[in-house]
Coordinates of C-alpha atoms and ligand atoms in Angstrom, one line a residue:
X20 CA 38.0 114.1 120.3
X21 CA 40.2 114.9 123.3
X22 CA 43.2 112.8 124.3
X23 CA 42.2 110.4 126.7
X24 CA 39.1 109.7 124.9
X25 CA 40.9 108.7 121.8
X26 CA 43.0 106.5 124.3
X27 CA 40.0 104.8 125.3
X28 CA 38.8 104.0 121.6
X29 CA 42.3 102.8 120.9
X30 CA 42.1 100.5 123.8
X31 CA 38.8 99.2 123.3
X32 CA 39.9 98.3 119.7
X33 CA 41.6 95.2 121.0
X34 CA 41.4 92.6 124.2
X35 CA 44.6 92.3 124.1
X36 CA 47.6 94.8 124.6
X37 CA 47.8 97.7 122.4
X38 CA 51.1 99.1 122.2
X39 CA 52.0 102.5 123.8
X40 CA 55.0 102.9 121.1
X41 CA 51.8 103.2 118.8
X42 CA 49.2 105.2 120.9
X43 CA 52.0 107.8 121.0
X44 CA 52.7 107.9 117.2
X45 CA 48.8 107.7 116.3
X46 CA 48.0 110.5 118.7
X47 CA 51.8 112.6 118.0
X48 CA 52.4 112.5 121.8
X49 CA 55.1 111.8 124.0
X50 CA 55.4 108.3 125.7
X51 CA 55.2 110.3 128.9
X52 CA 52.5 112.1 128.1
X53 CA 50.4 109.1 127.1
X54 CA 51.7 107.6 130.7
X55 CA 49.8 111.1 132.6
X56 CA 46.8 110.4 130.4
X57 CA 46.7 106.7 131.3
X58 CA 47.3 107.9 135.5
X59 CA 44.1 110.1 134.7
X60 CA 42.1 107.8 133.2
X61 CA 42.7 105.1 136.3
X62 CA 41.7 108.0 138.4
X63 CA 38.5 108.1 136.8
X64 CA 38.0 104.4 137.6
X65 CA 39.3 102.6 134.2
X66 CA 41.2 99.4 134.8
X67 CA 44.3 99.7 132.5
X68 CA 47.0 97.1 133.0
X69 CA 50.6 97.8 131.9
X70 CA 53.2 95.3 130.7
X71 CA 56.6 96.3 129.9
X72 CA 57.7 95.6 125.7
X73 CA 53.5 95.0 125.4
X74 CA 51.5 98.1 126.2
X75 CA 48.6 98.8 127.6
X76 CA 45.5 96.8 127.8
X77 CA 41.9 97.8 129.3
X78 CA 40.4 95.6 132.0
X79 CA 37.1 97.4 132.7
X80 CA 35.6 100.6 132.1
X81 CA 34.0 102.4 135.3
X82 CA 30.4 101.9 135.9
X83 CA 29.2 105.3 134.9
X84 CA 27.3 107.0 132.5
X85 CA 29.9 109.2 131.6
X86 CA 29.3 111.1 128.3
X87 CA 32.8 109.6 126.8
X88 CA 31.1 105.7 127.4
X89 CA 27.3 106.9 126.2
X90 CA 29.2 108.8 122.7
X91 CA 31.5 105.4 122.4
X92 CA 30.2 104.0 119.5
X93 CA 26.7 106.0 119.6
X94 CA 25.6 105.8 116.1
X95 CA 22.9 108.6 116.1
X96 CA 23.1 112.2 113.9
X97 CA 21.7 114.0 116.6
X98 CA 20.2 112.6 120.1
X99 CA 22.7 112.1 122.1
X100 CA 25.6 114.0 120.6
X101 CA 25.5 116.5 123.1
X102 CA 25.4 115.5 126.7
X103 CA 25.5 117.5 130.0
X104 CA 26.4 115.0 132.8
X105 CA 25.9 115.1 136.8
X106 CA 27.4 113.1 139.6
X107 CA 24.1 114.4 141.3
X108 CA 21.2 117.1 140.6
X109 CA 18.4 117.6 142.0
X110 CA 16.3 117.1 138.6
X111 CA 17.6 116.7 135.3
X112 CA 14.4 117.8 134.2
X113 CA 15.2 121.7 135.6
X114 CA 18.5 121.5 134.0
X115 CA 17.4 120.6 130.8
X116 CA 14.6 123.4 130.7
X117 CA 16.9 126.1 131.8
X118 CA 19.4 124.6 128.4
X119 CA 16.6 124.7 126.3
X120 CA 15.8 128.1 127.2
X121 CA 19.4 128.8 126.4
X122 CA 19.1 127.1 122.9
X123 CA 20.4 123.8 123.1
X124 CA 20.4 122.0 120.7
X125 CA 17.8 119.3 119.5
X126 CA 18.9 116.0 120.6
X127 CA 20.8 117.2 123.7
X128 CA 20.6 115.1 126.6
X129 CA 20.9 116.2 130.3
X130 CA 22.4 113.0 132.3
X131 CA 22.8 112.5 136.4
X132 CA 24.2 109.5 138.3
X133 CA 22.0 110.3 141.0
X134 CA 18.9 112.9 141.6
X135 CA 18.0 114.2 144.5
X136 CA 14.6 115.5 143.6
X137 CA 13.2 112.9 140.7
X138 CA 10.1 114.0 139.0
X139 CA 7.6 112.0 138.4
X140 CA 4.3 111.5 137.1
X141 CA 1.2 113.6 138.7
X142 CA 3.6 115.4 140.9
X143 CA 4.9 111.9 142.2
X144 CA 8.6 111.3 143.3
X145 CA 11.0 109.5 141.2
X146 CA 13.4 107.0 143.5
X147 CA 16.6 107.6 141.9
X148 CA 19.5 106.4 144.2
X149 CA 22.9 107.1 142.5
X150 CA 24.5 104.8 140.0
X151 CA 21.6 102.3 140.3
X152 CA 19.1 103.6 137.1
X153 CA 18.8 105.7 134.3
X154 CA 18.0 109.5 134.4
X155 CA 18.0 111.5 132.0
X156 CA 16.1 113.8 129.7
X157 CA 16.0 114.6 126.3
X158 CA 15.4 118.3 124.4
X159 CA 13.8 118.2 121.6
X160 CA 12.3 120.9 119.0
X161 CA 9.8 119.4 117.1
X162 CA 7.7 121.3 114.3
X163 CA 4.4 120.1 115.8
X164 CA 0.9 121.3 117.1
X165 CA 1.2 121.6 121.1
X166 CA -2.0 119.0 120.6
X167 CA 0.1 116.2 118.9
X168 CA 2.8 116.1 122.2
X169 CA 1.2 113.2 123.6
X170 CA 2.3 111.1 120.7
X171 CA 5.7 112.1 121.6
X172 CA 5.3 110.5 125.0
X173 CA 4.0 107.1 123.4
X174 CA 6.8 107.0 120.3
X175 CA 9.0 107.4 123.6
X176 CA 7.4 104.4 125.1
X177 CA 8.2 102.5 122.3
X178 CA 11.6 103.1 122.1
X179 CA 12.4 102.3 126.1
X180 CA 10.0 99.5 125.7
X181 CA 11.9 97.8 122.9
X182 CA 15.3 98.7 124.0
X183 CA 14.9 97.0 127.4
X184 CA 13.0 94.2 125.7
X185 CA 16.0 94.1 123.3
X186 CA 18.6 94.1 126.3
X187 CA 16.8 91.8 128.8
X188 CA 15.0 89.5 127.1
X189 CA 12.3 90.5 129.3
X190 CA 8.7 90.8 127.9
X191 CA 8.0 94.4 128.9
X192 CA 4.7 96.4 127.8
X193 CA 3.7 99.8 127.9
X194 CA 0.8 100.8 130.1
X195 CA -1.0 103.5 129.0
X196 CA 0.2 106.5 128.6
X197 CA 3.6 105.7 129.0
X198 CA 4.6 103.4 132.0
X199 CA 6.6 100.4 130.8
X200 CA 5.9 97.4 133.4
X201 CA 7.5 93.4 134.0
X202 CA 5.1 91.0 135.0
X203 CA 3.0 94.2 136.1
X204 CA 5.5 95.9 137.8
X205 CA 6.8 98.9 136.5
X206 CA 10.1 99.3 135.8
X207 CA 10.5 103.0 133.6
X208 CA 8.9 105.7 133.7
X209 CA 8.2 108.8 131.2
X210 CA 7.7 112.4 131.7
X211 CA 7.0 114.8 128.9
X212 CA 7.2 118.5 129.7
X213 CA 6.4 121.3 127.1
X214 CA 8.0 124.8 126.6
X215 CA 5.2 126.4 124.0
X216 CA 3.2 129.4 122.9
X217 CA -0.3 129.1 122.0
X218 CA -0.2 127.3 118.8
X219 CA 3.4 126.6 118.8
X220 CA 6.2 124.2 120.4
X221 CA 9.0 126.3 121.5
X222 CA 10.4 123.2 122.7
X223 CA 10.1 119.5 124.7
X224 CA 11.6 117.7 127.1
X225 CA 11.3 114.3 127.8
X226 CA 12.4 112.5 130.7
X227 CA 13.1 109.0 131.3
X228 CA 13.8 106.7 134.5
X229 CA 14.7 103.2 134.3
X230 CA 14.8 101.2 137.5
X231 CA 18.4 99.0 136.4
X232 CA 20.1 97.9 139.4
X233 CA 18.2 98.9 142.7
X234 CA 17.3 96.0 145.1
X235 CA 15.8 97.0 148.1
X236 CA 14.8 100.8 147.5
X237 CA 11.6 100.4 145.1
X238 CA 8.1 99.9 146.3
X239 CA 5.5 96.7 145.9
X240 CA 4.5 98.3 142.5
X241 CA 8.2 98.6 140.7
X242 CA 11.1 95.9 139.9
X243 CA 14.3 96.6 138.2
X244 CA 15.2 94.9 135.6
X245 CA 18.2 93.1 137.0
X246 CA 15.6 91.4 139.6
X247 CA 13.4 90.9 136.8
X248 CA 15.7 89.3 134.3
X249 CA 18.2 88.0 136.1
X250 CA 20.7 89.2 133.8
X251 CA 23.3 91.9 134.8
X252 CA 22.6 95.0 132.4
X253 CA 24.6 97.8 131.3
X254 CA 23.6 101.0 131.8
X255 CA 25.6 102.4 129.5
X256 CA 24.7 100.3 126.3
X257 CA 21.0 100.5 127.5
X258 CA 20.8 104.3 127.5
X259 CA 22.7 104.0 123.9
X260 CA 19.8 101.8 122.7
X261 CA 17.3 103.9 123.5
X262 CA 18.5 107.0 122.4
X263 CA 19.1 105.2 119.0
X264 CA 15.4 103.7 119.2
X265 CA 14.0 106.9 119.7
X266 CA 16.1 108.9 116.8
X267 CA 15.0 106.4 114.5
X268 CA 11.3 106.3 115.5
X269 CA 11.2 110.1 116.1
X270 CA 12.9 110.6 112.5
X271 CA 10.8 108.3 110.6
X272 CA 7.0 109.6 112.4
X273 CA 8.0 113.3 111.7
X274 CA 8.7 112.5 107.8
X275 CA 6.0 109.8 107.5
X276 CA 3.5 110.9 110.0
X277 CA 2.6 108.3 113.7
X278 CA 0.4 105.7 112.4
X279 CA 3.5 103.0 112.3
X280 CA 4.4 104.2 115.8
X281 CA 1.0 104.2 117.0
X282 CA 0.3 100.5 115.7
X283 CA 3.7 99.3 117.2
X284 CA 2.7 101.3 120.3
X285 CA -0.6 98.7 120.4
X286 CA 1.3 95.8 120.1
X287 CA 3.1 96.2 122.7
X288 CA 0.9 97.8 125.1
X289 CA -0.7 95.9 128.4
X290 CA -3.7 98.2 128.6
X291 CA -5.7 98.1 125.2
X292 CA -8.1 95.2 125.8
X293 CA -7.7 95.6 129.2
X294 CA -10.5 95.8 131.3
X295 CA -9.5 99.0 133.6
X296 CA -10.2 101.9 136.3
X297 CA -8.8 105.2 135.1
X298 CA -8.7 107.8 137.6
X299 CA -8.0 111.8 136.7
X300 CA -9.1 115.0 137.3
X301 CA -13.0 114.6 135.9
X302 CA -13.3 111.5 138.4
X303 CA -13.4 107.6 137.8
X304 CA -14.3 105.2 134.8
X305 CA -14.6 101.5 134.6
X306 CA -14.3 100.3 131.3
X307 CA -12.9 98.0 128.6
X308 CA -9.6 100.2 127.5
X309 CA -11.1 99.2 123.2
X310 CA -8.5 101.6 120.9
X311 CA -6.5 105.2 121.3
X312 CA -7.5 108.2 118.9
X313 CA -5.3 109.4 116.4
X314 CA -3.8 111.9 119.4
X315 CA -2.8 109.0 121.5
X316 CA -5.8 109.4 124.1
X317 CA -7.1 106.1 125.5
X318 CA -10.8 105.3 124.0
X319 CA -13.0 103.4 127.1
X320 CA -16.1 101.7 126.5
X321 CA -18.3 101.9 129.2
X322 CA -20.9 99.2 130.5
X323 CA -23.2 101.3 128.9
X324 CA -21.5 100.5 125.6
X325 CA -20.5 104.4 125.5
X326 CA -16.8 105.1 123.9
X327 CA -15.2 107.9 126.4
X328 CA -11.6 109.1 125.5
X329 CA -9.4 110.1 128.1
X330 CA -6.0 112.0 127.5
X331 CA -4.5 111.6 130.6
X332 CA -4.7 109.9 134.1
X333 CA -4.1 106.6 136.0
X334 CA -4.7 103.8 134.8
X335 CA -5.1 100.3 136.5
X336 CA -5.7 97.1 134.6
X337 CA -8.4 94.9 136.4
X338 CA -8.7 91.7 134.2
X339 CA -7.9 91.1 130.5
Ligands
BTN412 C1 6.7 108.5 135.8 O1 6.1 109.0 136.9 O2 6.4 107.4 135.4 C2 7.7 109.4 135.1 C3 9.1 109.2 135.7 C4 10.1 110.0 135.0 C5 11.5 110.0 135.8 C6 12.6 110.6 135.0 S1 14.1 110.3 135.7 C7 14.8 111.5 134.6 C8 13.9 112.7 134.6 N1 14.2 113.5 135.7 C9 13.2 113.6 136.5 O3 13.2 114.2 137.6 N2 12.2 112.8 136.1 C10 12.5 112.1 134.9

């Protein structure tokens, strides 16, 4: 751990002041070089106080999701432990595919504050005004069938679906495939994007955009979760929550196979028992959303009383 983030953890240990006498003799520094780390640290917007014959004490931490907040006390083995982080970018979803060409490792996590060219969905735009949501995406390297990805995109549901439920309060769903909505409005988004050969998965990215603090700069359809909880979240402990989330579920559905995933999946989607209109590239369908297959596709049944399964598209729930 470098020097200033050892600081930190030393500071965080306590609300009160922690003594620079003892920083210096933990770390094997001088007083004044624990002084210059301090000056740095307030330059990247921590609030440290200083009292004379008491130490140092922190105030705040900045508003960022630097890599030394995310790792702070970020219990996973492997998602998360590497992080690339951006002031701004135009995509983190680039950047992550040109690191996993590279080799990064599985479990690294590309980061921005701001992106100026969000991805979504379909060749959609994702609104991502700096400081105000989550971006980031995840590479992964999983030893699956290109045909079993879409379950990737759903475990990942789960885990932002949770975590936000777990943070907020809020009662958030997942609407098929992977859109996580308040009160029908979404609020996160997923997008799953595959490096592969034929019959082989070279690697995955997966990204993830959570609408935290914006007011005025989403659209009729979205919310963020401030507005729709009411309650001031941190960015930081959110994105730590769902990287755990996903480890966990990701760890467990590789060694034990989906079906636990896919059943918590149904509970907390809005779309199965739905009544809905899914539009993609084959046209229309109107339909009672009744089940998904074991590849996560959505199973319709028509008015004719025909099943149809659909693997992708865009789905909107009429009635329940
Ligand atoms: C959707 O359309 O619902 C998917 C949105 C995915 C947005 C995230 S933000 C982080 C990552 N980088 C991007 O450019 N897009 C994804």
């Amino acid at each position: 751990m470098r020097i200033k983030d050892q600081i930190i953890e030393f500071l965080k240990e306590t609300d009160h002041y922690y003594s620079g006498e003892k920083i210096s003799r933990h770390l094997n520094l001088s007083r004044t070089s624990i002084w210059k780390n301090i000056q740095e640290l307030r330059k990247e917007g921590y609030d440290i106080a200083a009292a004379t014959h008491l130490g140092y004490r922190l105030v705040s931490v900045p508003d960022k999701l630097s890599i030394r907040e995310i790792k702070s006390g970020l219990d996973t083995k492997f998602i998360g432990q590497n992080i690339h982080y951006f002031e701004t970018i135009p995509s983190t979803m680039e950047e992550a595919c040109k690191l996993g060409l590279e080799g990064a490792s599985e479990g690294t996590v590309v980061i921005a504050e701001e992106q100026t060219k969000g991805k979504g969905r379909l060749g959609r735009e994702w609104n991502s005004p700096r400081s105000k949501g989550i971006y980031f995406t995840l590479i992964i390297r999983p030893n699956l069938f290109p045909t079993e990805l879409p379950k990737l995109t759903l475990l990942t549901s789960v885990a932002v679906c949770e975590a936000i439920r777990m943070l907020t309060g809020a009662n958030a769903k997942i609407k098929w495939p992977n859109d996580i909505l308040i009160n029908q409005k979404k609020c996160a988004g997923i997008l799953t994007e595959l490096n592969a050969e034929i019959d082989c998965v070279r690697f995955v990215t997966i990204g993830i955009g959570i609408n935290v603090n914006e007011d005025i700069s989403l659209p009729e359809t979205a919310v963020s979760l401030a507005k729709a909880s009411s309650a001031s979240i941190s960015r930081v402990r959110l994105t730590q929550e769902v990287l755990r989330r996903f480890e966990t579920l990701y760890v467990y559905s590789l060694n034990n196979g989906f079906g636990q995933m896919i059943e918590s999946w149904k509970s907390l989607s809005s779309t199965i028992g739905s009544n809905i209109c899914i539009n993609d590239q084959y046209g229309s369908i109107t339909g009672r959303a009744v089940d998904l297959d074991e590849f996560g596709g959505l199973m319709i049944e028509n008015e004719k009383g025909q099943i149809i399964k659909r693997m992708s598209g865009d789905v909107v729930e009429v009635s329940r």
